[in-house]
Amino acid sequence: MKMKIVADSSANLLSLPDIDFGVVPLHIIVGENDYIDDDKIDLTAMQENLSSYKGKTSTSSPSPHEWENAFGDADVVFCITITSSLSGTYNSAVIAKDIYEHNHTGRKVYVLDSLSTGPEIALFIEKIAELIKAGFAPDDIYKTLLEYKDKTHLYFSLASLNNFAKNGRISPVIAAGIGLLGVRVVGKASDEGTLLPLDKCRGEKRALKKLIDHLKECGYTDGKIIIAHNNNEAGALELKKLIENTFGIFNGTIQKTRALCSYYAEPGSLLIGFEAS
Ligand code: X90
């Protein structure tokens, strides 16, 4: 039985070792340019264009057809999407699932709405890969994944909320009052899969301290952690060090954001996905 994991590009992953893995790109639109968030994109050029462009910019979700192509010829697909509260990506995956299962009797697609993005999705993907390699049956993998999802979290320190506000993905009330230069918004993905700001921090040091406080509140001890950063390796390494000092271990990895997360988590931002109890 051929099993495959398929995620959208918000997971910031391009490949997985020893596992059949596919990525469906979202799009970043800057004037005339449609940037496809795949392995061929020039991220530096996109970011430069974004920072100098004065007109409207936006993003768009993949079509059902793009999902269907990524399912390939797998008998079982585990499909993980960015939160349905902020993107049409999940809806389009569900449509693709229906078409795929209808056209290929006996094949099965599990679609999981992550209610999150970035490094928390990456944790889900790594968990599924682990379970596939351990030889578990598809239904058991999906069940274990749903339990796992209750233990993981996504927190962030964002350098700006401009692109969220401009694209109507946070309320104007929340957007106002934030957006001061040098102020970082620390917050989390809510249970409903929306952006929940928790603290306004002047300077990165304070933001990192807040993130550590939130890890403690969540009952974090030594679970797996993935940090994703947009052009802020120094911040990611500093956070890693604080985690080591506070919890005695950094059980994790550091990644760079790909295009979709780089658009919303603007340069200087950090995302952190972790397992708590
Ligand atoms: O369909 C589309 O055009 C894509 C819209 C995506 C909007 C959300 C992107 C989030 C990227 C930013 C920080 C974390 C926020 C967490 C909220 C769940 C990462």
PDB file of C-alpha atoms and ligand atoms in Angstrom:
ATOM      1  CA  MET A   1       0.000   0.000   0.000  1.00  0.00           C
ATOM      2  CA  LYS A   2       1.481   3.317  -1.099  1.00  0.00           C
ATOM      3  CA  MET A   3       1.140   6.070   1.542  1.00  0.00           C
ATOM      4  CA  LYS A   4       1.966   9.709   0.899  1.00  0.00           C
ATOM      5  CA  ILE A   5       2.051  12.893   2.948  1.00  0.00           C
ATOM      6  CA  VAL A   6       0.965  16.062   1.167  1.00  0.00           C
ATOM      7  CA  ALA A   7       1.044  19.521   2.764  1.00  0.00           C
ATOM      8  CA  ASP A   8       0.781  23.076   1.523  1.00  0.00           C
ATOM      9  CA  SER A   9       3.789  25.378   1.376  1.00  0.00           C
ATOM     10  CA  SER A  10       2.925  27.094   4.668  1.00  0.00           C
ATOM     11  CA  ALA A  11       4.722  24.180   6.403  1.00  0.00           C
ATOM     12  CA  ASN A  12       8.080  25.574   5.163  1.00  0.00           C
ATOM     13  CA  LEU A  13       9.248  22.095   4.108  1.00  0.00           C
ATOM     14  CA  LEU A  14      10.461  21.059   0.657  1.00  0.00           C
ATOM     15  CA  SER A  15      11.282  17.399   1.198  1.00  0.00           C
ATOM     16  CA  LEU A  16      11.309  14.637   3.798  1.00  0.00           C
ATOM     17  CA  PRO A  17      13.853  11.841   4.092  1.00  0.00           C
ATOM     18  CA  ASP A  18      12.629   8.329   3.143  1.00  0.00           C
ATOM     19  CA  ILE A  19       8.972   9.290   2.781  1.00  0.00           C
ATOM     20  CA  ASP A  20       6.792   9.995  -0.225  1.00  0.00           C
ATOM     21  CA  PHE A  21       6.068  13.702   0.355  1.00  0.00           C
ATOM     22  CA  GLY A  22       4.439  16.368  -1.800  1.00  0.00           C
ATOM     23  CA  VAL A  23       4.032  20.115  -1.361  1.00  0.00           C
ATOM     24  CA  VAL A  24       1.284  22.221  -2.893  1.00  0.00           C
ATOM     25  CA  PRO A  25       2.317  25.864  -3.227  1.00  0.00           C
ATOM     26  CA  LEU A  26       0.318  28.911  -2.251  1.00  0.00           C
ATOM     27  CA  HIS A  27       0.819  32.066  -4.309  1.00  0.00           C
ATOM     28  CA  ILE A  28       2.096  35.512  -3.358  1.00  0.00           C
ATOM     29  CA  ILE A  29       0.910  38.263  -5.658  1.00  0.00           C
ATOM     30  CA  VAL A  30       2.891  41.490  -5.891  1.00  0.00           C
ATOM     31  CA  GLY A  31       1.493  43.651  -8.696  1.00  0.00           C
ATOM     32  CA  GLU A  32       2.159  41.839 -11.973  1.00  0.00           C
ATOM     33  CA  ASN A  33       4.220  39.134 -10.279  1.00  0.00           C
ATOM     34  CA  ASP A  34       2.696  35.843  -9.192  1.00  0.00           C
ATOM     35  CA  TYR A  35       5.255  34.115  -6.953  1.00  0.00           C
ATOM     36  CA  ILE A  36       4.672  30.375  -6.665  1.00  0.00           C
ATOM     37  CA  ASP A  37       5.845  29.118  -3.279  1.00  0.00           C
ATOM     38  CA  ASP A  38       7.777  26.082  -4.543  1.00  0.00           C
ATOM     39  CA  ASP A  39      11.435  25.022  -4.584  1.00  0.00           C
ATOM     40  CA  LYS A  40      12.189  27.238  -7.601  1.00  0.00           C
ATOM     41  CA  ILE A  41      11.115  30.547  -6.093  1.00  0.00           C
ATOM     42  CA  ASP A  42      13.706  33.306  -5.596  1.00  0.00           C
ATOM     43  CA  LEU A  43      12.824  34.280  -2.016  1.00  0.00           C
ATOM     44  CA  THR A  44      15.275  37.181  -1.866  1.00  0.00           C
ATOM     45  CA  ALA A  45      13.855  38.737  -5.025  1.00  0.00           C
ATOM     46  CA  MET A  46      10.313  38.300  -3.713  1.00  0.00           C
ATOM     47  CA  GLN A  47      11.135  39.938  -0.371  1.00  0.00           C
ATOM     48  CA  GLU A  48      12.897  42.851  -2.095  1.00  0.00           C
ATOM     49  CA  ASN A  49       9.959  43.345  -4.404  1.00  0.00           C
ATOM     50  CA  LEU A  50       7.545  43.189  -1.454  1.00  0.00           C
ATOM     51  CA  SER A  51       9.412  45.790   0.572  1.00  0.00           C
ATOM     52  CA  SER A  52       9.627  48.310  -2.279  1.00  0.00           C
ATOM     53  CA  TYR A  53       6.215  47.739  -3.911  1.00  0.00           C
ATOM     54  CA  LYS A  54       3.681  50.452  -3.119  1.00  0.00           C
ATOM     55  CA  GLY A  55       0.539  48.871  -4.568  1.00  0.00           C
ATOM     56  CA  LYS A  56      -1.707  46.097  -3.328  1.00  0.00           C
ATOM     57  CA  THR A  57      -0.255  42.696  -2.559  1.00  0.00           C
ATOM     58  CA  SER A  58      -2.023  39.478  -1.633  1.00  0.00           C
ATOM     59  CA  THR A  59      -1.840  35.707  -1.393  1.00  0.00           C
ATOM     60  CA  SER A  60      -3.981  32.930  -2.791  1.00  0.00           C
ATOM     61  CA  SER A  61      -4.687  29.327  -1.970  1.00  0.00           C
ATOM     62  CA  PRO A  62      -3.999  26.352  -4.258  1.00  0.00           C
ATOM     63  CA  SER A  63      -6.793  25.017  -6.481  1.00  0.00           C
ATOM     64  CA  PRO A  64      -8.336  21.564  -5.937  1.00  0.00           C
ATOM     65  CA  HIS A  65      -6.582  20.531  -9.140  1.00  0.00           C
ATOM     66  CA  GLU A  66      -3.157  21.350  -7.677  1.00  0.00           C
ATOM     67  CA  TRP A  67      -3.942  19.203  -4.614  1.00  0.00           C
ATOM     68  CA  GLU A  68      -5.168  16.344  -6.805  1.00  0.00           C
ATOM     69  CA  ASN A  69      -1.934  16.385  -8.818  1.00  0.00           C
ATOM     70  CA  ALA A  70       0.090  16.221  -5.613  1.00  0.00           C
ATOM     71  CA  PHE A  71      -1.884  13.177  -4.390  1.00  0.00           C
ATOM     72  CA  GLY A  72      -0.287  11.389  -7.378  1.00  0.00           C
ATOM     73  CA  ASP A  73      -1.167   7.700  -7.389  1.00  0.00           C
ATOM     74  CA  ALA A  74      -1.006   7.027  -3.656  1.00  0.00           C
ATOM     75  CA  ASP A  75      -3.463   4.580  -2.092  1.00  0.00           C
ATOM     76  CA  VAL A  76      -3.542   6.576   1.124  1.00  0.00           C
ATOM     77  CA  VAL A  77      -2.833  10.300   1.436  1.00  0.00           C
ATOM     78  CA  PHE A  78      -2.373  12.286   4.639  1.00  0.00           C
ATOM     79  CA  CYS A  79      -3.108  15.844   3.612  1.00  0.00           C
ATOM     80  CA  ILE A  80      -2.358  18.677   6.059  1.00  0.00           C
ATOM     81  CA  THR A  81      -3.427  22.255   5.442  1.00  0.00           C
ATOM     82  CA  ILE A  82      -2.971  25.730   6.867  1.00  0.00           C
ATOM     83  CA  THR A  83      -5.809  26.872   9.161  1.00  0.00           C
ATOM     84  CA  SER A  84      -9.205  27.049   7.451  1.00  0.00           C
ATOM     85  CA  SER A  85      -9.993  30.175   9.484  1.00  0.00           C
ATOM     86  CA  LEU A  86      -7.523  32.241   7.459  1.00  0.00           C
ATOM     87  CA  SER A  87      -7.290  30.506   4.081  1.00  0.00           C
ATOM     88  CA  GLY A  88      -9.339  28.676   1.471  1.00  0.00           C
ATOM     89  CA  THR A  89      -6.586  26.050   1.206  1.00  0.00           C
ATOM     90  CA  TYR A  90      -8.429  23.522   3.404  1.00  0.00           C
ATOM     91  CA  ASN A  91     -11.665  23.845   1.397  1.00  0.00           C
ATOM     92  CA  SER A  92      -9.825  23.249  -1.817  1.00  0.00           C
ATOM     93  CA  ALA A  93      -8.150  20.155  -0.333  1.00  0.00           C
ATOM     94  CA  VAL A  94     -11.528  18.740   0.709  1.00  0.00           C
ATOM     95  CA  ILE A  95     -12.862  19.205  -2.835  1.00  0.00           C
ATOM     96  CA  ALA A  96      -9.734  17.475  -4.185  1.00  0.00           C
ATOM     97  CA  LYS A  97     -10.221  14.582  -1.738  1.00  0.00           C
ATOM     98  CA  ASP A  98     -13.802  14.027  -2.955  1.00  0.00           C
ATOM     99  CA  ILE A  99     -12.741  14.016  -6.612  1.00  0.00           C
ATOM    100  CA  TYR A 100      -9.735  11.770  -5.948  1.00  0.00           C
ATOM    101  CA  GLU A 101     -11.704   9.193  -3.952  1.00  0.00           C
ATOM    102  CA  HIS A 102     -14.519   9.268  -6.517  1.00  0.00           C
ATOM    103  CA  ASN A 103     -12.155   8.727  -9.462  1.00  0.00           C
ATOM    104  CA  HIS A 104     -10.079   5.999  -7.798  1.00  0.00           C
ATOM    105  CA  THR A 105     -12.207   3.513  -5.901  1.00  0.00           C
ATOM    106  CA  GLY A 106     -10.445   2.164  -2.806  1.00  0.00           C
ATOM    107  CA  ARG A 107      -8.091   5.084  -2.370  1.00  0.00           C
ATOM    108  CA  LYS A 108      -8.382   7.252   0.725  1.00  0.00           C
ATOM    109  CA  VAL A 109      -7.417  10.824   1.593  1.00  0.00           C
ATOM    110  CA  TYR A 110      -7.354  12.044   5.203  1.00  0.00           C
ATOM    111  CA  VAL A 111      -7.524  15.845   5.261  1.00  0.00           C
ATOM    112  CA  LEU A 112      -6.445  17.561   8.467  1.00  0.00           C
ATOM    113  CA  ASP A 113      -7.194  21.231   9.089  1.00  0.00           C
ATOM    114  CA  SER A 114      -4.144  22.143  11.184  1.00  0.00           C
ATOM    115  CA  LEU A 115      -5.886  25.266  12.606  1.00  0.00           C
ATOM    116  CA  SER A 116      -2.296  26.493  12.540  1.00  0.00           C
ATOM    117  CA  THR A 117       0.605  26.906  10.177  1.00  0.00           C
ATOM    118  CA  GLY A 118       4.384  26.702   9.743  1.00  0.00           C
ATOM    119  CA  PRO A 119       6.345  24.787  12.383  1.00  0.00           C
ATOM    120  CA  GLU A 120       3.264  23.265  14.050  1.00  0.00           C
ATOM    121  CA  ILE A 121       2.301  21.701  10.706  1.00  0.00           C
ATOM    122  CA  ALA A 122       5.906  20.530  10.343  1.00  0.00           C
ATOM    123  CA  LEU A 123       5.541  18.716  13.688  1.00  0.00           C
ATOM    124  CA  PHE A 124       2.384  16.969  12.402  1.00  0.00           C
ATOM    125  CA  ILE A 125       4.180  15.947   9.219  1.00  0.00           C
ATOM    126  CA  GLU A 126       7.156  14.528  11.110  1.00  0.00           C
ATOM    127  CA  LYS A 127       4.791  12.633  13.417  1.00  0.00           C
ATOM    128  CA  ILE A 128       2.950  11.055  10.460  1.00  0.00           C
ATOM    129  CA  ALA A 129       6.276  10.124   8.834  1.00  0.00           C
ATOM    130  CA  GLU A 130       7.352   8.439  12.066  1.00  0.00           C
ATOM    131  CA  LEU A 131       4.099   6.449  12.265  1.00  0.00           C
ATOM    132  CA  ILE A 132       4.248   5.382   8.602  1.00  0.00           C
ATOM    133  CA  LYS A 133       7.824   4.166   9.079  1.00  0.00           C
ATOM    134  CA  ALA A 134       6.783   2.267  12.203  1.00  0.00           C
ATOM    135  CA  GLY A 135       4.250   0.377  10.069  1.00  0.00           C
ATOM    136  CA  PHE A 136       0.966   1.581  11.573  1.00  0.00           C
ATOM    137  CA  ALA A 137      -2.331   1.233   9.697  1.00  0.00           C
ATOM    138  CA  PRO A 138      -3.800   4.419   8.153  1.00  0.00           C
ATOM    139  CA  ASP A 139      -6.776   4.713  10.541  1.00  0.00           C
ATOM    140  CA  ASP A 140      -4.470   4.329  13.547  1.00  0.00           C
ATOM    141  CA  ILE A 141      -2.083   6.944  12.169  1.00  0.00           C
ATOM    142  CA  TYR A 142      -4.937   9.406  11.756  1.00  0.00           C
ATOM    143  CA  LYS A 143      -6.288   8.698  15.240  1.00  0.00           C
ATOM    144  CA  THR A 144      -2.853   9.149  16.816  1.00  0.00           C
ATOM    145  CA  LEU A 145      -2.406  12.370  14.863  1.00  0.00           C
ATOM    146  CA  LEU A 146      -5.646  13.830  16.265  1.00  0.00           C
ATOM    147  CA  GLU A 147      -4.484  13.049  19.808  1.00  0.00           C
ATOM    148  CA  TYR A 148      -1.063  14.507  19.067  1.00  0.00           C
ATOM    149  CA  LYS A 149      -2.672  17.728  17.814  1.00  0.00           C
ATOM    150  CA  ASP A 150      -4.079  18.376  21.299  1.00  0.00           C
ATOM    151  CA  LYS A 151      -0.563  18.545  22.723  1.00  0.00           C
ATOM    152  CA  THR A 152       1.080  20.898  20.232  1.00  0.00           C
ATOM    153  CA  HIS A 153       1.054  24.687  20.012  1.00  0.00           C
ATOM    154  CA  LEU A 154       2.125  27.512  17.730  1.00  0.00           C
ATOM    155  CA  TYR A 155       3.424  30.770  19.199  1.00  0.00           C
ATOM    156  CA  PHE A 156       5.028  33.655  17.348  1.00  0.00           C
ATOM    157  CA  SER A 157       6.849  36.951  17.585  1.00  0.00           C
ATOM    158  CA  LEU A 158       5.845  39.083  14.604  1.00  0.00           C
ATOM    159  CA  ALA A 159       7.782  42.127  13.423  1.00  0.00           C
ATOM    160  CA  SER A 160       4.643  43.628  11.890  1.00  0.00           C
ATOM    161  CA  LEU A 161       0.965  42.856  11.265  1.00  0.00           C
ATOM    162  CA  ASN A 162       0.755  45.033   8.148  1.00  0.00           C
ATOM    163  CA  ASN A 163       0.134  42.276   5.658  1.00  0.00           C
ATOM    164  CA  PHE A 164      -2.399  40.585   7.923  1.00  0.00           C
ATOM    165  CA  ALA A 165      -4.309  43.850   8.252  1.00  0.00           C
ATOM    166  CA  LYS A 166      -4.067  44.803   4.573  1.00  0.00           C
ATOM    167  CA  ASN A 167      -5.516  41.461   3.565  1.00  0.00           C
ATOM    168  CA  GLY A 168      -8.353  41.539   6.093  1.00  0.00           C
ATOM    169  CA  ARG A 169      -7.022  38.582   8.080  1.00  0.00           C
ATOM    170  CA  ILE A 170      -7.146  40.352  11.445  1.00  0.00           C
ATOM    171  CA  SER A 171      -9.724  42.844  12.606  1.00  0.00           C
ATOM    172  CA  PRO A 172      -8.897  46.538  12.081  1.00  0.00           C
ATOM    173  CA  VAL A 173      -9.380  47.051  15.829  1.00  0.00           C
ATOM    174  CA  ILE A 174      -6.546  44.646  16.567  1.00  0.00           C
ATOM    175  CA  ALA A 175      -4.388  46.046  13.774  1.00  0.00           C
ATOM    176  CA  ALA A 176      -4.700  49.613  15.056  1.00  0.00           C
ATOM    177  CA  GLY A 177      -2.496  50.219  18.067  1.00  0.00           C
ATOM    178  CA  ILE A 178      -0.031  47.654  16.842  1.00  0.00           C
ATOM    179  CA  GLY A 179       2.365  48.391  13.999  1.00  0.00           C
ATOM    180  CA  LEU A 180       4.635  50.728  15.887  1.00  0.00           C
ATOM    181  CA  LEU A 181       8.202  50.502  14.738  1.00  0.00           C
ATOM    182  CA  GLY A 182      10.254  48.132  16.875  1.00  0.00           C
ATOM    183  CA  VAL A 183       7.201  46.650  18.593  1.00  0.00           C
ATOM    184  CA  ARG A 184       6.866  42.882  18.282  1.00  0.00           C
ATOM    185  CA  VAL A 185       3.547  41.186  18.633  1.00  0.00           C
ATOM    186  CA  VAL A 186       3.821  37.978  20.601  1.00  0.00           C
ATOM    187  CA  GLY A 187       0.859  35.667  20.391  1.00  0.00           C
ATOM    188  CA  LYS A 188      -0.439  32.290  19.378  1.00  0.00           C
ATOM    189  CA  ALA A 189      -2.673  30.390  17.020  1.00  0.00           C
ATOM    190  CA  SER A 190      -6.021  30.288  18.844  1.00  0.00           C
ATOM    191  CA  ASP A 191      -8.098  27.123  19.246  1.00  0.00           C
ATOM    192  CA  GLU A 192     -10.195  28.393  16.344  1.00  0.00           C
ATOM    193  CA  GLY A 193      -7.130  28.768  14.140  1.00  0.00           C
ATOM    194  CA  THR A 194      -6.970  32.551  14.129  1.00  0.00           C
ATOM    195  CA  LEU A 195      -4.172  34.911  15.092  1.00  0.00           C
ATOM    196  CA  LEU A 196      -4.415  35.760  18.786  1.00  0.00           C
ATOM    197  CA  PRO A 197      -2.109  38.603  19.921  1.00  0.00           C
ATOM    198  CA  LEU A 198      -1.102  38.313  23.583  1.00  0.00           C
ATOM    199  CA  ASP A 199       1.686  40.809  24.252  1.00  0.00           C
ATOM    200  CA  LYS A 200       3.167  43.912  22.652  1.00  0.00           C
ATOM    201  CA  CYS A 201       6.901  43.897  23.279  1.00  0.00           C
ATOM    202  CA  ARG A 202       9.393  46.676  22.768  1.00  0.00           C
ATOM    203  CA  GLY A 203      12.451  44.977  21.292  1.00  0.00           C
ATOM    204  CA  GLU A 204      13.307  41.395  20.548  1.00  0.00           C
ATOM    205  CA  LYS A 205      14.792  40.569  23.964  1.00  0.00           C
ATOM    206  CA  ARG A 206      11.438  41.141  25.656  1.00  0.00           C
ATOM    207  CA  ALA A 207       9.609  39.217  22.969  1.00  0.00           C
ATOM    208  CA  LEU A 208      11.888  36.211  23.473  1.00  0.00           C
ATOM    209  CA  LYS A 209      11.369  36.367  27.235  1.00  0.00           C
ATOM    210  CA  LYS A 210       7.602  36.350  26.686  1.00  0.00           C
ATOM    211  CA  LEU A 211       7.873  33.313  24.434  1.00  0.00           C
ATOM    212  CA  ILE A 212       9.729  31.481  27.203  1.00  0.00           C
ATOM    213  CA  ASP A 213       6.982  32.492  29.681  1.00  0.00           C
ATOM    214  CA  HIS A 214       4.358  31.060  27.322  1.00  0.00           C
ATOM    215  CA  LEU A 215       6.286  27.797  26.965  1.00  0.00           C
ATOM    216  CA  LYS A 216       6.254  27.499  30.769  1.00  0.00           C
ATOM    217  CA  GLU A 217       2.515  28.287  30.988  1.00  0.00           C
ATOM    218  CA  CYS A 218       1.839  25.522  28.458  1.00  0.00           C
ATOM    219  CA  GLY A 219       3.625  23.055  30.731  1.00  0.00           C
ATOM    220  CA  TYR A 220       6.495  22.613  28.317  1.00  0.00           C
ATOM    221  CA  THR A 221       9.271  20.351  29.601  1.00  0.00           C
ATOM    222  CA  ASP A 222      11.381  18.693  26.914  1.00  0.00           C
ATOM    223  CA  GLY A 223       9.118  18.062  23.900  1.00  0.00           C
ATOM    224  CA  LYS A 224      10.106  18.533  20.297  1.00  0.00           C
ATOM    225  CA  ILE A 225      10.409  22.128  19.048  1.00  0.00           C
ATOM    226  CA  ILE A 226      10.645  23.670  15.599  1.00  0.00           C
ATOM    227  CA  ILE A 227      11.575  27.333  15.227  1.00  0.00           C
ATOM    228  CA  ALA A 228      11.030  29.028  11.869  1.00  0.00           C
ATOM    229  CA  HIS A 229      12.439  32.478  11.179  1.00  0.00           C
ATOM    230  CA  ASN A 230      12.191  35.048   8.432  1.00  0.00           C
ATOM    231  CA  ASN A 231      15.678  36.530   8.037  1.00  0.00           C
ATOM    232  CA  ASN A 232      16.305  36.371  11.745  1.00  0.00           C
ATOM    233  CA  GLU A 233      18.729  33.554  12.381  1.00  0.00           C
ATOM    234  CA  ALA A 234      20.253  35.490  15.297  1.00  0.00           C
ATOM    235  CA  GLY A 235      16.841  35.681  17.009  1.00  0.00           C
ATOM    236  CA  ALA A 236      16.194  31.990  16.403  1.00  0.00           C
ATOM    237  CA  LEU A 237      19.585  31.057  17.886  1.00  0.00           C
ATOM    238  CA  GLU A 238      19.001  33.348  20.870  1.00  0.00           C
ATOM    239  CA  LEU A 239      15.629  31.680  21.483  1.00  0.00           C
ATOM    240  CA  LYS A 240      17.280  28.276  21.209  1.00  0.00           C
ATOM    241  CA  LYS A 241      19.830  29.334  23.841  1.00  0.00           C
ATOM    242  CA  LEU A 242      17.130  30.643  26.197  1.00  0.00           C
ATOM    243  CA  ILE A 243      15.238  27.355  25.827  1.00  0.00           C
ATOM    244  CA  GLU A 244      18.401  25.399  26.665  1.00  0.00           C
ATOM    245  CA  ASN A 245      19.080  27.589  29.699  1.00  0.00           C
ATOM    246  CA  THR A 246      15.488  27.402  30.951  1.00  0.00           C
ATOM    247  CA  PHE A 247      14.576  23.776  30.256  1.00  0.00           C
ATOM    248  CA  GLY A 248      18.030  22.190  30.082  1.00  0.00           C
ATOM    249  CA  ILE A 249      17.517  20.954  26.517  1.00  0.00           C
ATOM    250  CA  PHE A 250      16.780  22.137  22.985  1.00  0.00           C
ATOM    251  CA  ASN A 251      15.034  19.172  21.429  1.00  0.00           C
ATOM    252  CA  GLY A 252      14.511  20.667  18.036  1.00  0.00           C
ATOM    253  CA  THR A 253      15.473  22.263  14.782  1.00  0.00           C
ATOM    254  CA  ILE A 254      15.592  25.710  13.206  1.00  0.00           C
ATOM    255  CA  GLN A 255      14.119  26.360   9.763  1.00  0.00           C
ATOM    256  CA  LYS A 256      13.718  29.304   7.418  1.00  0.00           C
ATOM    257  CA  THR A 257      10.243  30.414   6.400  1.00  0.00           C
ATOM    258  CA  ARG A 258       9.339  29.842   2.747  1.00  0.00           C
ATOM    259  CA  ALA A 259       7.309  32.403   0.775  1.00  0.00           C
ATOM    260  CA  LEU A 260       3.834  32.161   2.319  1.00  0.00           C
ATOM    261  CA  CYS A 261       4.989  32.424   5.932  1.00  0.00           C
ATOM    262  CA  SER A 262       7.535  35.082   4.917  1.00  0.00           C
ATOM    263  CA  TYR A 263       4.716  37.214   3.533  1.00  0.00           C
ATOM    264  CA  TYR A 264       2.687  37.256   6.773  1.00  0.00           C
ATOM    265  CA  ALA A 265       5.507  36.725   9.295  1.00  0.00           C
ATOM    266  CA  GLU A 266       7.459  39.703   7.963  1.00  0.00           C
ATOM    267  CA  PRO A 267      11.281  39.951   8.132  1.00  0.00           C
ATOM    268  CA  GLY A 268      12.527  39.597  11.719  1.00  0.00           C
ATOM    269  CA  SER A 269       9.639  37.359  12.796  1.00  0.00           C
ATOM    270  CA  LEU A 270       9.879  34.015  14.570  1.00  0.00           C
ATOM    271  CA  LEU A 271       7.405  31.138  14.690  1.00  0.00           C
ATOM    272  CA  ILE A 272       7.671  28.345  17.212  1.00  0.00           C
ATOM    273  CA  GLY A 273       5.838  25.039  17.174  1.00  0.00           C
ATOM    274  CA  PHE A 274       6.265  22.710  20.143  1.00  0.00           C
ATOM    275  CA  GLU A 275       4.944  19.668  21.969  1.00  0.00           C
ATOM    276  CA  ALA A 276       3.724  20.260  25.513  1.00  0.00           C
ATOM    277  CA  SER A 277       1.978  17.891  27.885  1.00  0.00           C
TER     278      SER A 277
HETATM  279  O1  X90 B   1      -5.256  31.641   1.336  1.00  0.00           O
HETATM  280  C1  X90 B   1      -4.326  32.445   1.442  1.00  0.00           C
HETATM  281  O2  X90 B   1      -4.191  33.367   0.644  1.00  0.00           O
HETATM  282  C2  X90 B   1      -3.330  32.282   2.565  1.00  0.00           C
HETATM  283  C3  X90 B   1      -3.662  33.051   3.801  1.00  0.00           C
HETATM  284  C4  X90 B   1      -2.775  32.714   4.970  1.00  0.00           C
HETATM  285  C5  X90 B   1      -2.936  33.583   6.175  1.00  0.00           C
HETATM  286  C6  X90 B   1      -2.169  33.188   7.393  1.00  0.00           C
HETATM  287  C7  X90 B   1      -0.695  32.998   7.209  1.00  0.00           C
HETATM  288  C8  X90 B   1       0.086  32.827   8.481  1.00  0.00           C
HETATM  289  C9  X90 B   1       1.577  32.776   8.268  1.00  0.00           C
HETATM  290  C10 X90 B   1       2.082  34.046  10.364  1.00  0.00           C
HETATM  291  C11 X90 B   1       2.105  33.970  11.824  1.00  0.00           C
HETATM  292  C12 X90 B   1       1.294  33.001  12.593  1.00  0.00           C
HETATM  293  C13 X90 B   1      -0.183  33.262  12.691  1.00  0.00           C
HETATM  294  C14 X90 B   1      -0.904  32.080  13.245  1.00  0.00           C
HETATM  295  C15 X90 B   1      -2.354  32.049  13.042  1.00  0.00           C
HETATM  296  C16 X90 B   1      -2.918  30.670  12.900  1.00  0.00           C
HETATM  297  C17 X90 B   1       2.369  32.843   9.530  1.00  0.00           C
END
